[in-house]
PDB file of C-alpha atoms and ligand atoms in Angstrom:
ATOM      1  CA  MET T 106      51.994 -20.354  30.383  1.00 51.00           C
ATOM      2  CA  SER T 107      51.352 -18.542  27.184  1.00 56.00           C
ATOM      3  CA  THR T 108      48.418 -19.312  24.950  1.00 64.00           C
ATOM      4  CA  ASN T 109      48.558 -17.754  21.570  1.00 72.00           C
ATOM      5  CA  SER T 110      45.254 -15.883  21.202  1.00 73.00           C
ATOM      6  CA  ARG T 111      46.103 -14.306  17.870  1.00 80.00           C
ATOM      7  CA  PRO T 112      44.281 -16.871  15.670  1.00 84.00           C
ATOM      8  CA  TYR T 113      41.052 -16.188  17.596  1.00 91.00           C
ATOM      9  CA  ILE T 114      41.376 -12.463  17.110  1.00 92.00           C
ATOM     10  CA  PHE T 115      41.985 -13.098  13.436  1.00 93.00           C
ATOM     11  CA  VAL T 116      38.775 -15.155  13.166  1.00 94.00           C
ATOM     12  CA  ILE T 117      36.784 -12.525  15.045  1.00 95.00           C
ATOM     13  CA  VAL T 118      38.078  -9.765  12.792  1.00 96.00           C
ATOM     14  CA  ILE T 119      37.092 -11.769   9.708  1.00 96.00           C
ATOM     15  CA  LEU T 120      33.615 -12.454  11.129  1.00 97.00           C
ATOM     16  CA  LEU T 121      33.147  -8.757  11.923  1.00 97.00           C
ATOM     17  CA  ALA T 122      34.258  -7.843   8.408  1.00 98.00           C
ATOM     18  CA  ILE T 123      31.751 -10.286   6.871  1.00 97.00           C
ATOM     19  CA  PHE T 124      29.034  -8.991   9.193  1.00 97.00           C
ATOM     20  CA  GLY T 125      29.827  -5.405   8.199  1.00 97.00           C
ATOM     21  CA  ALA T 126      29.850  -6.199   4.486  1.00 96.00           C
ATOM     22  CA  TYR T 127      26.592  -8.141   4.794  1.00 93.00           C
ATOM     23  CA  ASN T 128      24.884  -5.222   6.555  1.00 91.00           C
ATOM     24  CA  TYR T 129      26.211  -2.800   3.985  1.00 90.00           C
ATOM     25  CA  VAL T 130      24.689  -4.845   1.196  1.00 87.00           C
ATOM     26  CA  VAL T 131      21.367  -5.387   3.008  1.00 82.00           C
ATOM     27  CA  TYR T 132      20.862  -1.723   3.866  1.00 84.00           C
ATOM     28  CA  ASN T 133      22.006  -0.377   0.516  1.00 82.00           C
ATOM     29  CA  THR T 134      19.980  -2.629  -1.706  1.00 77.00           C
ATOM     30  CA  ASP T 135      16.452  -1.710  -2.752  1.00 70.00           C
ATOM     31  CA  GLY T 136      13.900  -3.802  -0.943  1.00 65.00           C
ATOM     32  CA  TYR T 137      11.916  -6.561  -2.546  1.00 58.00           C
ATOM     33  CA  VAL T 138       9.019  -4.162  -2.951  1.00 60.00           C
ATOM     34  CA  THR T 139       9.767  -0.650  -4.126  1.00 66.00           C
ATOM     35  CA  VAL T 140       8.269   2.054  -1.974  1.00 70.00           C
ATOM     36  CA  GLU T 141       6.304   4.753  -3.697  1.00 73.00           C
ATOM     37  CA  LYS T 142       5.609   8.022  -1.930  1.00 85.00           C
ATOM     38  CA  LEU T 143       2.132   9.458  -2.255  1.00 92.00           C
ATOM     39  CA  PRO T 144       1.883  12.924  -3.798  1.00 95.00           C
ATOM     40  CA  PRO T 145       0.526  15.599  -1.373  1.00 96.00           C
ATOM     41  CA  VAL T 146      -2.960  15.633  -2.917  1.00 97.00           C
ATOM     42  CA  ALA T 147      -3.300  11.867  -2.432  1.00 97.00           C
ATOM     43  CA  ILE T 148      -2.114  12.226   1.172  1.00 97.00           C
ATOM     44  CA  LYS T 149      -4.868  14.775   1.689  1.00 97.00           C
ATOM     45  CA  GLY T 150      -7.294  12.260   0.204  1.00 97.00           C
ATOM     46  CA  GLN T 151      -6.027   9.607   2.577  1.00 97.00           C
ATOM     47  CA  GLN T 152      -6.608  11.940   5.524  1.00 97.00           C
ATOM     48  CA  LEU T 153     -10.145  12.649   4.321  1.00 97.00           C
ATOM     49  CA  PHE T 154     -10.697   8.916   3.926  1.00 98.00           C
ATOM     50  CA  GLN T 155      -9.638   8.390   7.534  1.00 97.00           C
ATOM     51  CA  ASN T 156     -11.280  11.435   9.100  1.00 97.00           C
ATOM     52  CA  ASN T 157     -14.634  10.690   7.491  1.00 97.00           C
ATOM     53  CA  ARG T 158     -14.494   7.061   8.500  1.00 96.00           C
ATOM     54  CA  CYS T 159     -14.829   5.590   5.036  1.00 97.00           C
ATOM     55  CA  TRP T 160     -12.954   2.685   6.648  1.00 96.00           C
ATOM     56  CA  SER T 161     -15.860   1.838   8.908  1.00 97.00           C
ATOM     57  CA  CYS T 162     -17.898   0.663   5.918  1.00 97.00           C
ATOM     58  CA  HIS T 163     -15.369   0.126   3.131  1.00 97.00           C
ATOM     59  CA  GLN T 164     -12.303  -2.047   2.674  1.00 97.00           C
ATOM     60  CA  LEU T 165      -9.022  -1.480   0.886  1.00 96.00           C
ATOM     61  CA  TYR T 166      -7.271  -4.758   0.128  1.00 93.00           C
ATOM     62  CA  GLY T 167     -10.095  -6.512   1.908  1.00 93.00           C
ATOM     63  CA  LEU T 168      -9.432  -4.731   5.211  1.00 95.00           C
ATOM     64  CA  GLY T 169     -12.002  -2.463   6.792  1.00 96.00           C
ATOM     65  CA  GLY T 170     -15.713  -2.435   7.475  1.00 96.00           C
ATOM     66  CA  TYR T 171     -18.162  -4.546   5.496  1.00 96.00           C
ATOM     67  CA  LEU T 172     -21.261  -2.412   5.084  1.00 96.00           C
ATOM     68  CA  GLY T 173     -20.066  -1.150   1.694  1.00 96.00           C
ATOM     69  CA  PRO T 174     -17.901  -2.719  -1.031  1.00 96.00           C
ATOM     70  CA  ASP T 175     -14.125  -2.955  -1.309  1.00 97.00           C
ATOM     71  CA  LEU T 176     -12.725   0.196  -2.945  1.00 97.00           C
ATOM     72  CA  THR T 177      -9.245  -1.049  -3.945  1.00 96.00           C
ATOM     73  CA  ASN T 178     -10.012  -1.019  -7.656  1.00 96.00           C
ATOM     74  CA  VAL T 179     -13.068   1.212  -7.841  1.00 97.00           C
ATOM     75  CA  TYR T 180     -10.994   3.761  -9.762  1.00 97.00           C
ATOM     76  CA  SER T 181     -10.202   1.485 -12.711  1.00 95.00           C
ATOM     77  CA  ALA T 182     -13.175  -0.885 -12.609  1.00 95.00           C
ATOM     78  CA  GLU T 183     -15.162  -0.993 -15.812  1.00 95.00           C
ATOM     79  CA  GLY T 184     -17.973   1.519 -15.818  1.00 96.00           C
ATOM     80  CA  LYS T 185     -16.646   3.170 -12.643  1.00 97.00           C
ATOM     81  CA  GLY T 186     -13.929   5.783 -12.107  1.00 96.00           C
ATOM     82  CA  PRO T 187     -13.639   9.430 -10.980  1.00 97.00           C
ATOM     83  CA  SER T 188     -17.141  10.716 -11.748  1.00 97.00           C
ATOM     84  CA  TYR T 189     -18.688   7.483 -10.489  1.00 97.00           C
ATOM     85  CA  ILE T 190     -16.845   7.887  -7.171  1.00 97.00           C
ATOM     86  CA  LYS T 191     -17.869  11.540  -6.932  1.00 97.00           C
ATOM     87  CA  ALA T 192     -21.505  10.670  -7.594  1.00 96.00           C
ATOM     88  CA  PHE T 193     -21.555   8.481  -4.498  1.00 97.00           C
ATOM     89  CA  LEU T 194     -19.926  11.214  -2.425  1.00 96.00           C
ATOM     90  CA  ASN T 195     -22.477  13.745  -3.644  1.00 96.00           C
ATOM     91  CA  SER T 196     -25.617  11.714  -3.163  1.00 95.00           C
ATOM     92  CA  GLY T 197     -24.868   8.944  -0.700  1.00 94.00           C
ATOM     93  CA  VAL T 198     -26.493   5.545  -1.166  1.00 94.00           C
ATOM     94  CA  LYS T 199     -28.302   3.173   1.180  1.00 93.00           C
ATOM     95  CA  SER T 200     -26.509   3.495   4.516  1.00 94.00           C
ATOM     96  CA  MET T 201     -23.752   5.665   3.033  1.00 96.00           C
ATOM     97  CA  PRO T 202     -24.303   9.248   4.108  1.00 95.00           C
ATOM     98  CA  GLN T 203     -24.206  12.152   1.705  1.00 94.00           C
ATOM     99  CA  PHE T 204     -20.950  14.014   2.194  1.00 95.00           C
ATOM    100  CA  ASN T 205     -20.756  17.736   1.602  1.00 94.00           C
ATOM    101  CA  PHE T 206     -17.213  17.767   0.287  1.00 97.00           C
ATOM    102  CA  LEU T 207     -15.701  20.668  -1.585  1.00 97.00           C
ATOM    103  CA  GLU T 208     -14.731  19.886  -5.197  1.00 97.00           C
ATOM    104  CA  GLU T 209     -11.104  20.022  -4.100  1.00 97.00           C
ATOM    105  CA  GLU T 210     -11.739  17.413  -1.394  1.00 98.00           C
ATOM    106  CA  LYS T 211     -13.532  15.100  -3.798  1.00 98.00           C
ATOM    107  CA  ASN T 212     -10.596  15.375  -6.177  1.00 98.00           C
ATOM    108  CA  ALA T 213      -8.213  14.500  -3.352  1.00 98.00           C
ATOM    109  CA  LEU T 214     -10.244  11.401  -2.451  1.00 98.00           C
ATOM    110  CA  VAL T 215     -10.340  10.347  -6.097  1.00 98.00           C
ATOM    111  CA  GLU T 216      -6.573  10.856  -6.352  1.00 98.00           C
ATOM    112  CA  TYR T 217      -6.053   8.717  -3.258  1.00 97.00           C
ATOM    113  CA  LEU T 218      -8.246   5.927  -4.623  1.00 97.00           C
ATOM    114  CA  LYS T 219      -6.378   6.193  -7.918  1.00 96.00           C
ATOM    115  CA  LYS T 220      -3.056   5.674  -6.145  1.00 94.00           C
ATOM    116  CA  VAL T 221      -4.461   2.750  -4.177  1.00 94.00           C
ATOM    117  CA  ASP T 222      -5.730   1.251  -7.422  1.00 93.00           C
ATOM    118  CA  GLU T 223      -2.287   1.525  -8.995  1.00 89.00           C
ATOM    119  CA  THR T 224      -0.701  -0.521  -6.233  1.00 84.00           C
ATOM    120  CA  GLY T 225      -2.493  -3.728  -6.957  1.00 83.00           C
ATOM    121  CA  ILE T 226      -5.487  -5.857  -7.564  1.00 88.00           C
ATOM    122  CA  TYR T 227      -7.875  -7.122  -4.943  1.00 90.00           C
ATOM    123  CA  PRO T 228      -8.685  -9.935  -4.724  1.00 90.00           C
ATOM    124  CA  ASN T 229      -5.445 -10.985  -6.400  1.00 85.00           C
ATOM    125  CA  TYR T 230      -5.679 -14.461  -7.874  1.00 84.00           C
ATOM    126  CA  GLU T 231      -2.351 -14.157  -9.608  1.00 82.00           C
ATOM    127  CA  ALA T 232      -0.229 -14.561  -6.509  1.00 83.00           C
ATOM    128  CA  GLU T 233       2.322 -17.354  -6.616  1.00 87.00           C
ATOM    129  CA  ILE T 234       4.782 -18.694  -4.100  1.00 89.00           C
ATOM    130  CA  GLU T 235       8.375 -18.612  -5.250  1.00 86.00           C
ATOM    131  CA  ALA T 236      11.043 -21.167  -4.398  1.00 87.00           C
ATOM    132  CA  THR T 237      12.584 -18.639  -1.990  1.00 85.00           C
ATOM    133  CA  GLY T 238       9.387 -18.587   0.038  1.00 85.00           C
ATOM    134  CA  TRP T 239       8.393 -15.078  -1.071  1.00 86.00           C
ATOM    135  CA  VAL T 240       4.943 -14.547  -2.448  1.00 85.00           C
ATOM    136  CA  LYS T 241       5.084 -12.921  -5.860  1.00 83.00           C
ATOM    137  CA  LEU T 242       2.152 -10.633  -6.497  1.00 78.00           C
ATOM    138  CA  LYS T 243       1.107  -9.074  -9.748  1.00 75.00           C
ATOM    139  CA  TYR T 244       1.237  -5.317  -9.369  1.00 71.00           C
ATOM    140  CA  ARG T 245      -0.887  -2.864 -11.261  1.00 71.00           C
ATOM    141  CA  ASN T 246       2.023  -0.657 -12.261  1.00 65.00           C
ATOM    142  CA  GLU T 247       3.927  -3.670 -13.621  1.00 67.00           C
ATOM    143  CA  LYS T 248       4.056  -3.354 -17.356  1.00 56.00           C
TER     144      LYS T 248
HETATM  145  C1  LIG M 253     -22.058   4.140   6.854  1.00 94.19           C
HETATM  146  C2  LIG M 253     -21.341   3.367   5.885  1.00 94.19           C
HETATM  147  C3  LIG M 253     -20.552   4.066   4.796  1.00 94.19           C
HETATM  148  C4  LIG M 253     -19.633   5.079   4.919  1.00 94.19           C
HETATM  149  C5  LIG M 253     -19.181   5.784   6.180  1.00 94.19           C
HETATM  150  C6  LIG M 253     -19.122   5.333   3.606  1.00 94.19           C
HETATM  151  N1  LIG M 253     -19.727   4.513   2.706  1.00 94.19           N
HETATM  152 FE1  LIG M 253     -19.371   4.456   0.695  1.00 94.19          FE
HETATM  153  N2  LIG M 253     -20.823   3.031   0.466  1.00 94.19           N
HETATM  154  C7  LIG M 253     -21.565   2.475   1.494  1.00 94.19           C
HETATM  155  C8  LIG M 253     -22.552   1.581   0.913  1.00 94.19           C
HETATM  156  C9  LIG M 253     -23.562   0.742   1.705  1.00 94.19           C
HETATM  157  C10 LIG M 253     -22.391   1.658  -0.495  1.00 94.19           C
HETATM  158  C11 LIG M 253     -23.270   1.061  -1.581  1.00 94.19           C
HETATM  159  C12 LIG M 253     -23.175  -0.360  -1.848  1.00 94.19           C
HETATM  160  C13 LIG M 253     -24.111  -0.720  -2.961  1.00 94.19           C
HETATM  161  O1  LIG M 253     -25.090  -0.049  -3.221  1.00 94.19           O
HETATM  162  O2  LIG M 253     -23.825  -1.722  -3.586  1.00 94.19           O
HETATM  163  C14 LIG M 253     -21.271   2.548  -0.734  1.00 94.19           C
HETATM  164  C15 LIG M 253     -20.756   2.826  -1.994  1.00 94.19           C
HETATM  165  C16 LIG M 253     -19.630   3.582  -2.215  1.00 94.19           C
HETATM  166  C17 LIG M 253     -18.960   3.706  -3.494  1.00 94.19           C
HETATM  167  C18 LIG M 253     -19.325   2.978  -4.778  1.00 94.19           C
HETATM  168  C19 LIG M 253     -18.555   1.656  -4.766  1.00 94.19           C
HETATM  169  C20 LIG M 253     -18.811   0.743  -5.921  1.00 94.19           C
HETATM  170  O3  LIG M 253     -17.899  -0.021  -6.245  1.00 94.19           O
HETATM  171  O4  LIG M 253     -19.917   0.760  -6.470  1.00 94.19           O
HETATM  172  C21 LIG M 253     -17.883   4.541  -3.311  1.00 94.19           C
HETATM  173  C22 LIG M 253     -16.862   4.976  -4.347  1.00 94.19           C
HETATM  174  C23 LIG M 253     -17.896   4.948  -1.917  1.00 94.19           C
HETATM  175  N3  LIG M 253     -18.952   4.336  -1.293  1.00 94.19           N
HETATM  176  C24 LIG M 253     -16.950   5.775  -1.352  1.00 94.19           C
HETATM  177  C25 LIG M 253     -16.963   6.175  -0.022  1.00 94.19           C
HETATM  178  C26 LIG M 253     -16.023   7.114   0.543  1.00 94.19           C
HETATM  179  C27 LIG M 253     -14.858   7.746  -0.202  1.00 94.19           C
HETATM  180  C28 LIG M 253     -16.382   7.269   1.840  1.00 94.19           C
HETATM  181  C29 LIG M 253     -15.772   8.223   2.854  1.00 94.19           C
HETATM  182  C30 LIG M 253     -15.726   9.622   2.494  1.00 94.19           C
HETATM  183  C31 LIG M 253     -17.525   6.417   2.091  1.00 94.19           C
HETATM  184  N4  LIG M 253     -17.866   5.778   0.933  1.00 94.19           N
HETATM  185  C32 LIG M 253     -18.155   6.277   3.319  1.00 94.19           C
HETATM  186  C33 LIG M 253     -21.414   2.722   2.838  1.00 94.19           C
HETATM  187  C34 LIG M 253     -20.614   3.721   3.383  1.00 94.19           C
END
């Protein structure tokens, strides 16, 4: 008895070829959201933010502790910005301790908060759901 298995092999080869092509496209296409790398000074700021537990009282994108306000857009908020941020670091306020940061460290924290600010708006009321099921957000760096 001889069954001709060639058609099956042919189908399998075609399926593998489609699978390969599909993976090639998926892994060589830029993602839905472009990834931006933080410059070294902002990474230092992020480390300071973590090591000094700013998270325990503050939120970024609404996540974190709730003793102090959300800092996502403190960099660009009207009447706020770099020197405003530094003033709080210098003096402390209410339950926020006074930090004895070096000027260089304060600059790093400001740079980090600047980068965070560039990524988006919180709370973001301009989010919309697309037909594909993705949520389209308005990004800060979108011109
Ligand atoms: C123990 C809690 C606590 C910690 C830790 C803390 N903060 Fe604060 N922070 C506060 C509180 C409370 C306020 C003042 C809220 C107010 O007066 O409205 C504040 C205010 C601020 C503000 C002004 C925000 C605004 O929009 O007016 C900035 C900027 C800030 N903190 C940055 C930091 C950074 C950076 C760190 C870490 C190095 C940090 N804070 C650590 C509690 C804290």
